[in-house]
Short mmCIF file of C-alpha atoms in Angstrom, two decimals:
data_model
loop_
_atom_site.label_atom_id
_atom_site.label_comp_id
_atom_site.label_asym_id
_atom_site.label_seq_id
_atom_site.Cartn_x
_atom_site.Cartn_y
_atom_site.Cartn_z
CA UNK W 1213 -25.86 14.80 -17.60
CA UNK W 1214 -24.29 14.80 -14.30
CA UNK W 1215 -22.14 17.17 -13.49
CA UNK W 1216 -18.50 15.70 -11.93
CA UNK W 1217 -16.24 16.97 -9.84
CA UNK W 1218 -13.02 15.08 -8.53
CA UNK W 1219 -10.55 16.07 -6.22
CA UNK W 1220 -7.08 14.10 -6.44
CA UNK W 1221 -3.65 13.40 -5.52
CA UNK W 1222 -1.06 12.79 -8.03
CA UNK W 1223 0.30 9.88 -5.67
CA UNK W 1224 -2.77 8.39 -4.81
CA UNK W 1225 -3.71 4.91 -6.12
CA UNK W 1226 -7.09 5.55 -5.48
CA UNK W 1227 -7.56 8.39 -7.36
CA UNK W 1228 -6.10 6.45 -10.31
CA UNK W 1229 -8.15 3.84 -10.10
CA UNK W 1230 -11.77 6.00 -9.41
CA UNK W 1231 -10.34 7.90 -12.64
CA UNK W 1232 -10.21 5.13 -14.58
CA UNK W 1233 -13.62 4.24 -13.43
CA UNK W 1234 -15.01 6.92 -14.61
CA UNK W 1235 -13.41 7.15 -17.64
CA UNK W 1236 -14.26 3.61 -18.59
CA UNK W 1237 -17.88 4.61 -18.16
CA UNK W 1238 -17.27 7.51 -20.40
CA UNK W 1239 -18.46 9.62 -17.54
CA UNK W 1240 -17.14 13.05 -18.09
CA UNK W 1241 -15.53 15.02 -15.19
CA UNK W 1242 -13.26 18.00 -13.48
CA UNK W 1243 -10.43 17.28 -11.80
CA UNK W 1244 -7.73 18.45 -9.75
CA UNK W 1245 -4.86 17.33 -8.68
CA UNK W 1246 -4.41 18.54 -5.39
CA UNK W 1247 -0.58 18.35 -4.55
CA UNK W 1248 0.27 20.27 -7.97
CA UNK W 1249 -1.06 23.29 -6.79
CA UNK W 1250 1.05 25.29 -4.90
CA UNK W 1251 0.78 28.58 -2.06
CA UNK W 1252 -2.74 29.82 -1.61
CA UNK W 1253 -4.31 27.90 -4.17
CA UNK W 1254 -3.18 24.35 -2.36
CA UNK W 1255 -4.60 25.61 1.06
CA UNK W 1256 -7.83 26.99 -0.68
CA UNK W 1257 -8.29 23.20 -2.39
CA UNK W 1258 -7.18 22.06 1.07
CA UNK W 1259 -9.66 24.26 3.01
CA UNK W 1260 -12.18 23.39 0.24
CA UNK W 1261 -11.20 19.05 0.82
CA UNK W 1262 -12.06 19.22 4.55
CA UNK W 1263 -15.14 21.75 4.35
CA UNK W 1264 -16.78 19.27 1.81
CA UNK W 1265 -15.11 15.75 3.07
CA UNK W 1266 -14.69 16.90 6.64
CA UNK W 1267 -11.19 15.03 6.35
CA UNK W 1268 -8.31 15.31 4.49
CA UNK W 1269 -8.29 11.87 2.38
CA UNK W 1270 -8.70 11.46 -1.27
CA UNK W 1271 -9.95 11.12 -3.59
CA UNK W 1272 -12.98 13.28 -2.46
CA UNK W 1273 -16.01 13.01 -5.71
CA UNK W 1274 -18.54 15.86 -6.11
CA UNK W 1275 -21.66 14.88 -7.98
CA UNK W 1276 -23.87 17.62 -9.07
CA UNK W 1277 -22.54 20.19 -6.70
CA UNK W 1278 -24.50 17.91 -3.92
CA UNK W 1279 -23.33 14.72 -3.21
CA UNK W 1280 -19.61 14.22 -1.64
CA UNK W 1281 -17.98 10.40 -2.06
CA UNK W 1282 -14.82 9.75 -0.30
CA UNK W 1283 -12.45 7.33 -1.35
CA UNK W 1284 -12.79 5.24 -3.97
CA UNK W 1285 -16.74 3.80 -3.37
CA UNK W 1286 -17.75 1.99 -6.61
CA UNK W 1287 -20.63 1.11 -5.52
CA UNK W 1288 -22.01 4.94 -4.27
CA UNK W 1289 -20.26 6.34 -7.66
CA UNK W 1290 -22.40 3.72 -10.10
CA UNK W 1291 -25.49 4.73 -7.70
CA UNK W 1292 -25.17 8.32 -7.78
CA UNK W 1293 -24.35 8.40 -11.44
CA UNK W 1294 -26.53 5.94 -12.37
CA UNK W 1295 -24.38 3.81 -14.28
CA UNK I 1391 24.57 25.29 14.26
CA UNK I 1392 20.80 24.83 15.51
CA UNK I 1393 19.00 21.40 15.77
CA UNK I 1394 17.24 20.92 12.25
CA UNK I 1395 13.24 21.43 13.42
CA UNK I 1396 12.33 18.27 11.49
CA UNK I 1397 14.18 15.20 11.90
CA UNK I 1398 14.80 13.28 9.19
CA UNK I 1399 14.34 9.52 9.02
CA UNK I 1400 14.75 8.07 6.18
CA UNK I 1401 18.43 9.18 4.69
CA UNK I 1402 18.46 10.49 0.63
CA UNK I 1403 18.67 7.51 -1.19
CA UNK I 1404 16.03 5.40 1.01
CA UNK I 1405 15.18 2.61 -1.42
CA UNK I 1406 11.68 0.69 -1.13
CA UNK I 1407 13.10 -2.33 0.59
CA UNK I 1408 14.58 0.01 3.17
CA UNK I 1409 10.81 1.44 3.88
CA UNK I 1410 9.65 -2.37 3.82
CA UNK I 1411 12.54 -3.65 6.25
CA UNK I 1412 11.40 -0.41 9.10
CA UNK I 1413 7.43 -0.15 8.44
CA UNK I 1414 7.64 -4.44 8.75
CA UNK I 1415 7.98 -4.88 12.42
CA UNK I 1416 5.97 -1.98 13.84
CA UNK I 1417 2.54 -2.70 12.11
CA UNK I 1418 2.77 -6.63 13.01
CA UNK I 1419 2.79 -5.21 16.50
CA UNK I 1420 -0.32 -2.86 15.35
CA UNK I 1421 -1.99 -6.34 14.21
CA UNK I 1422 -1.33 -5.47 10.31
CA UNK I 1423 0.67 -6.95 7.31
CA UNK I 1424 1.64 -5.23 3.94
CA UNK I 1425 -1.36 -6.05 1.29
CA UNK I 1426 -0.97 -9.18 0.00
CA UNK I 1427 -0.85 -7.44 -3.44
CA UNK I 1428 3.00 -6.66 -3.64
CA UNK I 1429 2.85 -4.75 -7.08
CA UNK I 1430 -0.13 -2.46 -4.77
CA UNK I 1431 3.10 -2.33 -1.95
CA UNK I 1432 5.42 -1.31 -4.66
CA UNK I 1433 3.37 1.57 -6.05
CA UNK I 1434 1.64 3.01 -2.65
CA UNK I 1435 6.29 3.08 -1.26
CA UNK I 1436 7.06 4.18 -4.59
CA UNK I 1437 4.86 7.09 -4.01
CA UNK I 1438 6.23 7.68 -0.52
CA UNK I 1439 9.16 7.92 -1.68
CA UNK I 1440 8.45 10.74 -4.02
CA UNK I 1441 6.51 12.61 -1.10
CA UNK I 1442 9.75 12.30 0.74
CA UNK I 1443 12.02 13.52 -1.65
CA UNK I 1444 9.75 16.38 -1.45
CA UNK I 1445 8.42 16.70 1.83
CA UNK I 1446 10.85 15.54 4.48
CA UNK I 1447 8.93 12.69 5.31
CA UNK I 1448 6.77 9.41 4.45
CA UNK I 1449 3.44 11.05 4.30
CA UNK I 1450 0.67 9.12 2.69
CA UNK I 1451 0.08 9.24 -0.85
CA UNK I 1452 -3.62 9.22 -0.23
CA UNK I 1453 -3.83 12.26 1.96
CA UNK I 1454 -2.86 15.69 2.03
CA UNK I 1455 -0.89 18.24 4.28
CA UNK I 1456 -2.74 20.83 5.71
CA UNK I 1457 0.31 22.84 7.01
CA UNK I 1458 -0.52 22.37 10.53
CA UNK I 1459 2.21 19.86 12.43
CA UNK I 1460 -0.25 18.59 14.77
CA UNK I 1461 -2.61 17.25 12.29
CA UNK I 1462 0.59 16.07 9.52
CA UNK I 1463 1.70 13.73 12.22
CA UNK I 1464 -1.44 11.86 12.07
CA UNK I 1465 -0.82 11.05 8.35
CA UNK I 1466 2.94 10.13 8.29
CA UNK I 1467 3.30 6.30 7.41
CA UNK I 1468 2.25 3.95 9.21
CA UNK I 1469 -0.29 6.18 10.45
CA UNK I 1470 -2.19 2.74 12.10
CA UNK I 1471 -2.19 4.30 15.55
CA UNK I 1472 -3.90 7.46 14.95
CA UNK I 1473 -6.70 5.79 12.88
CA UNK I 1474 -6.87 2.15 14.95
CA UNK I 1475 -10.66 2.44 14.65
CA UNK I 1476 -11.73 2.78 11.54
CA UNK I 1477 -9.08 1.36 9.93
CA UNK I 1478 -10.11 -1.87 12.01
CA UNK I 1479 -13.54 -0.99 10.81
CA UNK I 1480 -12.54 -1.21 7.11
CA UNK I 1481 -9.69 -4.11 7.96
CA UNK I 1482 -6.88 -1.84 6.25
CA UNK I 1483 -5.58 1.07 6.29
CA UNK I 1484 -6.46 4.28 4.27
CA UNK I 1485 -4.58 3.62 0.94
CA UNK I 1486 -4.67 0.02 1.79
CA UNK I 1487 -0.82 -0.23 1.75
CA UNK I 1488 -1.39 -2.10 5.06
CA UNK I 1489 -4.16 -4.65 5.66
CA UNK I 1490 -5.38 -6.61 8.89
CA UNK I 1491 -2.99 -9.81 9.49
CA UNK I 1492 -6.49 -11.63 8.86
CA UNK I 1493 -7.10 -10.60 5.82
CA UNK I 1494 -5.98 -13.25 2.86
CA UNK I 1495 -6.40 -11.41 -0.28
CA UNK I 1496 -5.81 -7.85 0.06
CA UNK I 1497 -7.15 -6.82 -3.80
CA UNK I 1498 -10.59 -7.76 -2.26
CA UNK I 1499 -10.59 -4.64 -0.17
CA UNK I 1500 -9.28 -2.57 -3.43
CA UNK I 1501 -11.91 0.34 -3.62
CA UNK I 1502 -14.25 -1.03 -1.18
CA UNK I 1503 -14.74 2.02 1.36
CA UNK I 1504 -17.96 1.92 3.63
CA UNK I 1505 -18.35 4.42 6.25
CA UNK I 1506 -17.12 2.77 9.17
CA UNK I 1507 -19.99 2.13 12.00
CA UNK I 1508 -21.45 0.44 14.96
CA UNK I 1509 -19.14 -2.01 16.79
CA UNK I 1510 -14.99 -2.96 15.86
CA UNK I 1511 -12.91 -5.04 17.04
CA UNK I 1512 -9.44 -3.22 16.73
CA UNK I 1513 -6.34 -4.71 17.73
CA UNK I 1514 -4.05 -3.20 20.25
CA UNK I 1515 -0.53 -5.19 20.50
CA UNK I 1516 0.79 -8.37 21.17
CA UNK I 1517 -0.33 -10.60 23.95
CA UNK I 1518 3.34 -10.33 24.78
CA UNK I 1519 3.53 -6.89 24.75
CA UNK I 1520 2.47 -6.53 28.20
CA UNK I 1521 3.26 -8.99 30.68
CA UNK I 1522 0.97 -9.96 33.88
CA UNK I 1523 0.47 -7.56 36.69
CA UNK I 1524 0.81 -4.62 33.93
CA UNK I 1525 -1.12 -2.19 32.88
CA UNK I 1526 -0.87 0.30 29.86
CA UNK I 1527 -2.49 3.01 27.86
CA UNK I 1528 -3.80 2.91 24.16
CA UNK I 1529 -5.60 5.63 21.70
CA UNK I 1530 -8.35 4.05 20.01
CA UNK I 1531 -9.32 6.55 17.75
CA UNK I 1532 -10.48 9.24 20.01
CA UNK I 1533 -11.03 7.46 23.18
CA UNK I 1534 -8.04 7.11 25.67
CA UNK I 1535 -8.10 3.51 27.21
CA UNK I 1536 -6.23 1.43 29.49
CA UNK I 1537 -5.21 -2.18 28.67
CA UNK I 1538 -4.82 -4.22 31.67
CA UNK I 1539 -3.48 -7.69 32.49
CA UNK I 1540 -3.79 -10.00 35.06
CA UNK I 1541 -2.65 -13.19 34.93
CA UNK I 1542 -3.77 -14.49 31.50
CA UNK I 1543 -6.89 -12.45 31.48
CA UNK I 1544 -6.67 -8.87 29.38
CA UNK I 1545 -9.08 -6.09 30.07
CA UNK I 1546 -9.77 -2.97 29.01
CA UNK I 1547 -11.29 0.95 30.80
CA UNK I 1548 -11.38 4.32 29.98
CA UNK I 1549 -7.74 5.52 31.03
CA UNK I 1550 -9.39 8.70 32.89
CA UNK I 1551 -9.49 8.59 36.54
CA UNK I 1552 -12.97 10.21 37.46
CA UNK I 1553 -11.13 12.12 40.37
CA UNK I 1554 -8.88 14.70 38.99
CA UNK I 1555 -8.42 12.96 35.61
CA UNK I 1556 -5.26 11.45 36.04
CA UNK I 1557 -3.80 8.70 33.47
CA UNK I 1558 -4.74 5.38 35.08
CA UNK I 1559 -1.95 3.10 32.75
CA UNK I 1560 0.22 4.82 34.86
CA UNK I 1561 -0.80 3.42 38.30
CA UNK I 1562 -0.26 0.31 39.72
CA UNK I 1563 -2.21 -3.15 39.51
CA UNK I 1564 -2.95 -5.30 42.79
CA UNK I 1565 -4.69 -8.10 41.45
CA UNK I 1566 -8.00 -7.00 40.06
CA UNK I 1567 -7.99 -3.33 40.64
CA UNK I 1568 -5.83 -0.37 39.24
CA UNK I 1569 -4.57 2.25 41.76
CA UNK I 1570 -4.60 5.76 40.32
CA UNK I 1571 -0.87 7.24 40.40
CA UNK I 1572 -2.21 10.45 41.53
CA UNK I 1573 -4.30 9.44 44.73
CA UNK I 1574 -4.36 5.94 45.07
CA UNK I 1575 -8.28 5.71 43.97
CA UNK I 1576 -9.01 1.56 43.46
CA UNK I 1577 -10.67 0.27 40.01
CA UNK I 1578 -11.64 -3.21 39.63
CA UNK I 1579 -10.80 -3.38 36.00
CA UNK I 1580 -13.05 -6.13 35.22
CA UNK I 1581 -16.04 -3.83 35.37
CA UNK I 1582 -15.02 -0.24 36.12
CA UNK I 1583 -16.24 -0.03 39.36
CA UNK I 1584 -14.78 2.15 42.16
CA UNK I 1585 -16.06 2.38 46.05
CA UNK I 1586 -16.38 6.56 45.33
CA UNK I 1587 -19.56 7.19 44.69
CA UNK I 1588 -20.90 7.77 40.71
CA UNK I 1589 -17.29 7.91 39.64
CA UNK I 1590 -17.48 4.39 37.81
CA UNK I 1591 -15.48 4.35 34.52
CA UNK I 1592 -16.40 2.52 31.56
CA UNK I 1593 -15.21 -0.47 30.01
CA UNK I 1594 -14.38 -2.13 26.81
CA UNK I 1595 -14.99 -5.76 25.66
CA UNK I 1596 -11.03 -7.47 24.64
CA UNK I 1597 -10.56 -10.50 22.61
CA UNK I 1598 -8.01 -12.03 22.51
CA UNK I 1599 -6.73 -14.62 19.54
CA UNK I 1600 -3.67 -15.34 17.18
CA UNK I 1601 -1.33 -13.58 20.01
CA UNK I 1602 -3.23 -10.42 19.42
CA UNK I 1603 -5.11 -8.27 21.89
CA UNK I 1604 -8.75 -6.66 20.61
CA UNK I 1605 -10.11 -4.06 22.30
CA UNK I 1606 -13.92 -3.94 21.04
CA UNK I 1607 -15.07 0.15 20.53
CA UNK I 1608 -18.22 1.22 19.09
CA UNK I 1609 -17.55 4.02 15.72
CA UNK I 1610 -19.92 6.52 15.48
CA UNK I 1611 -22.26 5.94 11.96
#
């Protein structure tokens, strides 16, 4: 079983709907929502966001400690997951 | 009492329609449109809104504050102009709450996100945004470029004079060629070329259609 990591924003459409993806697959994952954290924990999760995604836009998907997705890519997510 | 260090633009009680009404008229000149998918519009300014209650400002829902001003300005809604590129590239922006004026059925480009590469047409302004015999500058994603027109014709070179790196958009046409504000060096904007020698600047490609000026760049893969 893969293991799934996503990074989120409570305001971000996105991140809804790539959560509902997954969740419709059954695919079980991590998440956190990003803008609930607060003080150093936000900037580590922010630091964290642009070391993996080398940006700061959501929802950023770790699969397996290895691969990094950005946005919501259906297509990459059903590869990488193999779904 | 001291200037507040972040002005405010949207008053407390800024309703979705007022967001609509102000965002509206600047991204038609950026070439965009809200999605076609108004219930999409509705959630992406509903979520502004929250972020502004909070924040200060209409920052987008899809990406977060890092703390540092200079990089926070590049995400405050419509952040079109700091993103022209690839948001040309993926014909909407980030969250999608804007799409390209082309585009006829925004839920198409729900979720679809390919890394933006090789060549993009991205639209600049209006074709009556600058009139003949004028000349101005433009940010297309990191490359600074300078938007001329003469006559009906539109073209398009890196806004760096190769002399002492002065901003060409700020010099003066005569006809064909741009003279540098700074020194008076002469650029036929149609290809770039200069009588200095090796100090040639490049140029861009421009399209122009539906009353919209393209300036074609090339996105690294």
């Amino acid at each position: 079983m893969h293991k799934v990591f996503v990074y989120a924003l409570s305001t971000c459409p996105y991140c809804r709907a790539a959560r509902a993806y997954l969740d419709e697959n059954g695919v079980e994952y991590d998440v956190v929502e990003v803008d609930k954290l607060e003080g150093e924990e936000y900037k580590a999760a922010v630091d964290e966001v642009r070391r993996i995604s080398g940006g700061t836009a959501f929802p950023v998907i770790v699969i397996d400690d290895d691969s990094v997705i950005v946005g919501f890519n259906k297509k990459r997510i059903k590869e990488e997951l193999g779904l | 009492m001291s200037e507040p260090r972040v002005r405010r633009r949207f008053a407390p009680g800024t309703t979705i329609e007022d967001l609509k009404e102000y965002m509206g008229p600047f991204v038609d000149r950026l070439g965009y449109k809200f999605n076609t998918e108004s219930w999409f519009v509705d959630d992406v300014l509903t979520s502004e809104l929250e972020i502004l209650e909070q924040t200060g400002d209409v920052y987008c829902p899809c990406r977060v504050r890092t703390g540092d001003p200079k990089e926070d300005v590049k995400i405050i809604c419509p952040c079109i102009p700091f993103h022209r590129d690839e948001f040309a590239a993926i014909k909407k922006c980030w969250c999608g709450l804007f799409v390209l004026k082309e585009v006829e059925d925004g839920s198409e480009l729900f979720g679809v996100i390919e890394e933006p590469s090789g060549e993009v047409e991205v639209p600049v302004f209006r074709v009556e945004d600058l009139p003949p015999g004028q000349i101005r500058h433009v940010k297309v994603g990191k490359a600074d470029i300078a938007v001329a027109r003469v006559g009906d014709e539109f073209f398009a070179l890196s806004n760096v004079c190769r002399h002492a790196f002065a901003p060409l958009a700020d010099g003066f046409l005569d006809g064909y060629h741009v003279m540098c504000p700074w020194h008076g060096w002469r650029y036929d904007v149609r290809d770039g070329t200069t009588d200095h020698p090796d100090a040639d600047v490049r140029t861009y490609p421009v399209t122009v259609r539906e009353g919209h000026v393209f300036v074609t760049v090339r996105i690294r893969g």
